[in-house]
Short mmCIF file of C-alpha atoms and ligand atoms in Angstrom, two decimals:
data_model
loop_
_atom_site.label_atom_id
_atom_site.label_comp_id
_atom_site.label_asym_id
_atom_site.label_seq_id
_atom_site.Cartn_x
_atom_site.Cartn_y
_atom_site.Cartn_z
CA MET A 294 59.10 -6.55 65.22
CA LEU A 295 55.98 -6.23 67.35
CA SER A 296 53.52 -9.08 67.73
CA PRO A 297 50.26 -8.59 65.82
CA ARG A 298 48.42 -7.99 69.10
CA LEU A 299 50.12 -4.62 69.46
CA THR A 300 48.45 -1.69 67.83
CA THR A 301 50.21 1.39 66.57
CA LEU A 302 49.53 4.32 68.86
CA PHE A 303 48.21 7.34 67.00
CA LEU A 304 48.75 10.88 68.16
CA ARG A 305 45.25 11.51 69.42
CA ASP A 306 44.22 14.56 71.39
CA SER A 307 42.97 12.48 74.29
CA LEU A 308 46.42 10.95 74.83
CA ARG A 309 48.11 13.68 76.77
CA PRO A 310 51.38 11.77 77.10
CA MET A 311 51.78 11.52 73.35
CA LYS A 312 51.80 15.27 72.93
CA GLU A 313 54.49 15.81 75.52
CA ALA A 314 57.81 14.07 75.99
CA ILE A 315 57.52 10.70 77.73
CA TYR A 316 60.00 9.51 80.35
CA SER A 317 60.58 6.06 81.77
CA ILE A 318 61.30 6.10 85.50
CA ARG A 319 62.51 2.96 87.30
CA MET A 320 63.43 2.24 90.88
CA HIS A 321 65.21 -0.66 92.50
CA ALA A 322 65.90 -0.92 96.22
CA SER A 323 67.79 -3.49 98.25
CA GLN A 324 68.82 -4.28 101.82
CA ASN A 325 72.09 -6.14 102.41
CA SER A 326 72.15 -6.67 98.61
CA ASN A 327 68.80 -8.49 98.72
CA HIS A 328 65.82 -7.30 96.68
CA VAL A 329 63.33 -5.20 98.66
CA SER A 330 61.31 -3.25 96.15
CA GLY A 331 61.13 -2.14 92.53
CA ALA A 332 58.83 0.01 90.44
CA GLU A 333 58.54 1.28 86.90
CA ARG A 334 56.32 3.88 85.25
CA LEU A 335 56.03 6.05 82.16
CA CYS A 336 55.21 9.69 82.78
CA ASN A 337 55.50 13.26 81.57
CA LYS A 338 58.35 15.55 82.60
CA ALA A 339 56.08 17.48 84.97
CA ASP A 340 55.38 14.30 87.00
CA LEU A 341 58.98 13.07 87.32
CA GLN A 342 59.87 14.78 90.60
CA GLU A 343 56.73 13.70 92.39
CA LEU A 344 57.07 10.11 91.17
CA ALA A 345 60.75 9.95 92.12
CA ALA A 346 59.91 11.18 95.63
CA ALA A 347 57.11 8.61 95.93
CA MET A 348 59.50 5.84 94.85
CA VAL A 349 62.10 6.88 97.45
CA SER A 350 59.45 6.88 100.14
CA ARG A 351 58.18 3.47 99.02
CA ALA A 352 61.68 1.98 99.20
CA LEU A 353 62.37 3.42 102.64
CA ASN A 354 59.02 2.34 104.10
CA HIS A 355 58.60 -1.11 102.58
CA SER A 356 56.96 -3.92 104.56
CA LYS A 357 60.01 -6.10 103.77
CA GLY A 358 62.32 -3.62 105.48
CA SER A 359 63.84 -0.23 104.85
CA ALA A 360 66.18 -0.13 101.84
CA ASP A 361 69.84 0.64 102.46
CA SER A 362 70.55 1.10 98.78
CA LEU A 363 68.33 2.43 96.04
CA ARG A 364 68.66 3.40 92.40
CA ILE A 365 66.36 5.54 90.33
CA SER A 366 66.84 5.71 86.56
CA VAL A 367 65.12 8.19 84.30
CA ASP A 368 65.27 7.94 80.52
CA ARG A 369 63.53 10.03 77.95
CA VAL A 370 61.72 7.87 75.44
CA LYS A 371 61.36 8.66 71.74
CA ALA A 372 57.73 8.99 70.62
CA GLU A 373 58.36 6.70 67.64
CA ASP A 374 59.57 3.92 69.95
CA VAL A 375 56.28 3.74 71.86
CA ALA A 376 53.94 0.85 71.13
CA GLY A 377 50.35 0.78 72.33
CA GLY A 378 47.91 -1.90 73.45
CA SER A 379 45.23 -2.74 75.99
CA LEU A 380 45.25 -4.32 79.43
CA PRO A 381 44.01 -7.92 79.74
CA ASP A 382 40.54 -8.92 80.98
CA ILE A 383 40.35 -9.56 84.74
CA THR A 384 38.64 -12.46 86.52
CA THR A 385 38.88 -13.28 90.23
CA ILE A 386 38.80 -16.97 91.06
CA GLU A 387 37.57 -17.44 94.60
CA VAL A 388 39.62 -19.92 96.58
CA SER A 389 39.39 -20.65 100.30
CA ASP A 390 43.11 -20.74 101.13
CA TYR A 391 46.54 -20.66 99.47
CA GLU A 392 46.70 -24.43 99.01
CA GLN A 393 43.50 -24.41 97.01
CA GLY A 394 44.78 -21.27 95.26
CA ARG A 395 47.93 -23.06 94.12
CA ARG A 396 45.92 -26.07 92.91
CA ALA A 397 43.65 -23.73 90.96
CA ALA A 398 46.56 -21.75 89.50
CA SER A 399 48.30 -25.01 88.51
CA GLY A 400 45.11 -26.24 86.83
CA MET A 401 44.87 -23.07 84.80
CA LEU A 402 48.54 -23.17 83.76
CA LEU A 403 48.09 -26.76 82.51
CA GLU A 404 45.13 -25.53 80.47
CA PHE A 405 47.34 -22.79 79.00
CA GLY A 406 49.79 -25.42 77.69
CA VAL A 407 52.39 -25.46 80.46
CA SER A 408 53.50 -29.04 81.21
CA SER A 409 52.82 -30.60 84.62
CA GLU A 410 56.59 -30.88 85.19
CA ALA A 411 57.10 -27.16 84.46
CA VAL A 412 54.15 -26.19 86.69
CA LYS A 413 55.41 -28.33 89.56
CA THR A 414 59.06 -27.17 89.49
CA THR A 415 58.11 -23.51 89.07
CA LEU A 416 55.65 -23.50 91.99
CA GLU A 417 58.28 -25.23 94.12
CA ALA A 418 60.88 -22.61 93.17
CA LEU A 419 58.59 -19.68 93.99
CA ALA A 420 57.53 -21.32 97.27
CA ARG A 421 61.10 -21.81 98.47
CA GLY A 422 62.35 -18.45 97.11
CA ALA A 423 63.59 -18.68 93.54
CA ALA A 424 66.87 -16.78 94.11
CA PRO A 425 69.88 -18.66 95.49
CA GLY A 426 69.61 -19.05 99.27
CA GLY A 427 65.79 -19.11 99.14
CA LEU A 428 65.53 -15.35 98.67
CA ALA A 429 63.15 -13.39 96.45
CA MET A 430 64.43 -12.56 92.99
CA ARG A 431 64.66 -9.00 91.78
CA GLY A 432 62.98 -9.92 88.47
CA ALA A 433 61.24 -12.94 86.99
CA MET A 434 62.24 -16.51 86.18
CA LEU A 435 62.09 -17.45 82.49
CA VAL A 436 60.80 -20.99 82.27
CA ASP A 437 60.60 -23.37 79.29
CA ALA A 438 56.88 -24.23 79.33
CA ILE A 439 57.52 -27.86 78.40
CA THR A 440 60.77 -28.93 80.08
CA GLY A 441 60.44 -26.60 83.08
CA GLU A 442 64.08 -25.59 82.61
CA ARG A 443 65.04 -22.14 83.90
CA LEU A 444 66.39 -20.01 81.10
CA GLU A 445 67.40 -16.75 82.82
CA GLN A 446 71.14 -16.12 83.07
CA ASP A 447 71.23 -14.82 86.62
CA GLN A 448 68.92 -16.55 89.10
CA ALA A 449 69.13 -13.74 91.66
CA ARG A 450 68.38 -10.92 89.25
CA GLY A 451 66.08 -12.68 86.80
CA VAL A 452 64.57 -10.59 84.03
CA ARG A 453 62.70 -7.36 84.74
CA ALA A 454 59.89 -6.11 82.55
CA THR A 455 60.30 -2.34 82.37
CA ARG A 456 59.32 0.71 80.33
CA MET A 457 55.57 0.19 80.45
CA GLY A 458 52.75 2.40 81.65
CA LEU A 459 49.20 3.63 81.23
CA THR A 460 47.90 6.79 79.63
CA ALA A 461 46.31 9.21 82.09
CA GLU A 462 42.91 8.46 80.57
CA ALA A 463 43.29 4.68 80.80
CA GLU A 464 44.48 5.01 84.38
CA SER A 465 41.36 6.87 85.48
CA THR A 466 39.10 4.44 83.60
CA LEU A 467 40.91 1.53 85.23
CA ARG A 468 40.72 3.02 88.71
CA ALA A 469 37.00 3.69 88.40
CA ALA A 470 36.37 0.12 87.19
CA LEU A 471 38.52 -1.45 89.94
CA GLN A 472 36.91 0.68 92.65
CA GLY A 473 33.60 -0.91 91.80
CA CYS A 474 34.88 -4.27 93.07
CA GLY A 475 37.22 -3.12 95.83
CA LEU A 476 40.36 -3.81 93.77
CA ASP A 477 41.76 -0.34 93.25
CA ASN A 478 45.12 -0.83 94.94
CA VAL A 479 48.68 -0.33 93.71
CA HIS A 480 49.42 -4.09 93.59
CA VAL A 481 46.56 -4.77 91.18
CA ARG A 482 47.19 -1.72 89.00
CA GLU A 483 50.92 -2.35 88.62
CA ALA A 484 50.46 -6.09 88.12
CA LEU A 485 47.95 -5.52 85.31
CA VAL A 486 50.33 -3.22 83.42
CA LEU A 487 53.24 -5.60 83.90
CA ALA A 488 51.13 -8.61 82.87
CA ALA A 489 49.95 -6.77 79.75
CA LYS A 490 53.51 -6.15 78.63
CA VAL A 491 54.59 -9.71 79.40
CA LEU A 492 51.67 -11.14 77.40
CA ALA A 493 52.75 -9.01 74.45
CA ALA A 494 56.28 -10.45 74.49
CA PRO A 495 57.11 -12.82 71.63
CA GLY A 496 57.16 -16.43 72.84
CA VAL A 497 55.50 -15.90 76.24
CA ILE A 498 52.49 -18.22 76.65
CA ALA A 499 51.66 -17.65 80.33
CA GLU A 500 52.75 -15.97 83.56
CA LEU A 501 52.51 -16.97 87.23
CA CYS A 502 52.98 -14.45 90.05
CA TRP A 503 52.46 -13.92 93.70
CA SER A 504 53.74 -11.01 95.76
CA ASP A 505 56.76 -11.18 98.04
CA ASP A 506 55.20 -8.51 100.29
CA PRO A 507 54.24 -10.24 103.55
CA GLU A 508 50.84 -8.56 103.88
CA TYR A 509 49.70 -9.28 100.30
CA THR A 510 48.57 -12.88 99.69
CA ALA A 511 47.04 -12.55 96.22
CA GLY A 512 48.57 -13.68 92.95
CA TYR A 513 47.59 -14.42 89.37
CA VAL A 514 48.14 -16.40 86.20
CA THR A 515 47.72 -14.99 82.69
CA SER A 516 47.36 -16.23 79.16
CA PRO A 517 46.60 -14.37 75.93
CA GLU A 518 43.16 -16.03 75.71
CA ARG A 519 41.99 -15.87 79.33
CA GLY A 520 43.73 -12.66 80.37
CA TYR A 521 44.46 -12.00 84.03
CA LEU A 522 43.06 -14.61 86.44
CA ARG A 523 43.60 -13.56 90.04
CA PHE A 524 43.47 -15.69 93.17
CA PRO A 525 43.00 -13.94 96.54
CA HIS A 526 45.31 -16.50 98.18
CA LEU A 527 48.46 -17.94 96.64
CA LYS A 528 50.52 -17.84 99.83
CA PRO A 529 49.94 -17.64 103.58
CA LEU A 530 49.76 -14.23 105.27
CA GLY A 531 53.17 -13.10 106.53
CA GLU A 532 55.13 -15.08 103.90
CA THR A 533 57.91 -13.10 102.16
CA LYS A 534 58.68 -15.67 99.48
CA GLY A 535 57.10 -14.73 96.19
CA GLY A 536 58.01 -13.90 92.63
CA ARG A 537 57.18 -14.26 89.00
CA ALA A 538 57.68 -16.80 86.22
CA PHE A 539 57.26 -16.08 82.51
CA PHE A 540 56.62 -19.33 80.59
CA LEU A 541 58.14 -19.50 77.11
CA SER A 542 57.04 -21.72 74.26
CA PRO A 543 59.73 -24.22 73.24
CA GLY A 544 62.16 -22.75 70.75
CA ALA A 545 61.38 -19.14 71.71
CA ASP A 546 64.23 -16.76 70.93
CA ILE A 547 65.39 -15.98 74.48
CA GLU A 548 67.51 -12.95 73.56
CA ARG A 549 64.57 -11.46 71.71
CA VAL A 550 62.16 -12.06 74.61
CA ILE A 551 64.55 -10.45 77.09
CA SER A 552 65.21 -7.50 74.85
CA PHE A 553 61.46 -6.96 74.39
CA LEU A 554 60.75 -7.22 78.14
CA GLU A 555 63.55 -4.86 79.12
CA SER A 556 63.51 -2.33 76.30
CA GLN A 557 60.28 -2.12 74.31
CA VAL A 558 58.32 0.91 75.51
CA MET A 559 54.61 0.12 75.89
CA LEU A 560 51.97 2.67 76.76
CA PHE A 561 48.57 1.03 77.30
CA ASP A 562 45.60 3.16 76.34
CA GLY A 563 42.69 0.81 77.04
CA ILE A 564 41.53 -1.56 79.76
CA GLY A 565 40.11 -5.08 79.56
CA LYS A 566 36.72 -6.41 80.72
CA LEU A 567 36.03 -7.09 84.38
CA HIS A 568 34.36 -10.50 84.49
CA PRO A 569 32.20 -11.78 87.39
CA ASP A 570 34.05 -13.82 90.05
CA ILE A 571 34.23 -17.58 89.60
CA LYS A 572 34.17 -19.97 92.56
CA TRP A 573 36.84 -22.66 92.23
CA GLU A 574 35.70 -26.28 92.77
CA ASP A 575 38.50 -28.81 93.25
N1 LIG B 127 59.67 -7.61 86.09
C1 LIG B 127 59.88 -8.88 86.44
N2 LIG B 127 59.65 -9.36 87.66
C2 LIG B 127 59.21 -8.52 88.60
C3 LIG B 127 58.96 -7.15 88.32
C4 LIG B 127 59.22 -6.70 86.99
N3 LIG B 127 59.03 -5.45 86.64
N4 LIG B 127 58.51 -6.55 89.44
C5 LIG B 127 58.48 -7.51 90.39
N5 LIG B 127 58.91 -8.70 89.89
C6 LIG B 127 59.01 -9.97 90.60
C7 LIG B 127 60.08 -9.91 91.69
O1 LIG B 127 60.64 -11.20 91.81
C8 LIG B 127 59.26 -9.59 92.92
O2 LIG B 127 59.90 -10.10 94.08
C9 LIG B 127 57.97 -10.33 92.64
O3 LIG B 127 57.79 -10.24 91.23
C10 LIG B 127 56.76 -9.80 93.35
O4 LIG B 127 56.64 -8.40 93.09
O5 LIG B 127 45.55 -8.68 93.66
O6 LIG B 127 52.62 -7.12 94.26
O7 LIG B 127 55.63 -6.17 93.32
O8 LIG B 127 45.49 -9.03 91.48
O9 LIG B 127 55.58 -7.82 95.30
C11 LIG B 127 49.79 -9.72 92.27
C12 LIG B 127 48.34 -9.82 92.61
C13 LIG B 127 50.61 -8.79 93.14
C14 LIG B 127 47.62 -8.52 92.45
C15 LIG B 127 52.02 -8.88 92.72
O10 LIG B 127 54.23 -8.27 93.20
C16 LIG B 127 46.10 -8.76 92.54
C17 LIG B 127 52.96 -7.99 93.48
P1 LIG B 127 55.53 -7.58 93.82
MG1 LIG B 128 57.16 -6.86 96.34
#
């Protein structure tokens, strides 16, 4: 069952991917068994080779180190299994440094209904590296929004949201909109698509993320009402500890959430609003 926020995707002429077969392509790369890089896209058959080559290159030239092991999976997706939807609205919250960024992100999560205990323990986990040994996880933590308890089975792997993408039309609309405010980069585009799928998952009330890439300090929180709130600083430059947490409402059906995140195919065909920046005041 899809949540009511998901729309059924009709076979419209403008949606090129719906007329041709759709494939899910996923990549995961590691070095000494530690997570280095991952990526997931939906595409047409004609784009598979180019995307696979780009993913190999990305894994071999990552700022966290060159991968010594990488996997690419390609699966054809059935048209009737594809759900549609739109990307969330985007707002940048200006903060002066990562400490203020974390205070601001915490404040927003409290507003979204995450308890102060859950906010505190989750930020601590991401800051020290949420995988055992203080390393970055391959996927996300699942966190009970009230107790702060971690619900994912494997704290190194976590849960990965996969099988989501943008139609060609939505991608060009998004890129044009992001260019207008200097935000058209791969981190922002991929994070928006991932965040959109996570917000559609049954039982997810909020997400917190900052990158584990040392040169990328920005991060975000999301909620169904406020959309995607980004903070230019959630960690110091050069830091490789980062990750994601998906906050679940108490009593959420964990198996169902995981199955949705990993398996439901979602092709987004619309973008959200770009709101003016807000300056954070402590
Ligand atoms: N599902 C679950 N967790 C994931 C996934 C996924 N598909 N992909 C990445 N993660 C987790 C994993 O623990 C990574 O180590 C961590 O997130 C960070 O991934 O300016 O670039 O790809 O608005 O490094 C956000 C801000 C950027 C963008 C996030 O994340 C902006 C980013 P990265
Ligand atoms: Mg990364």
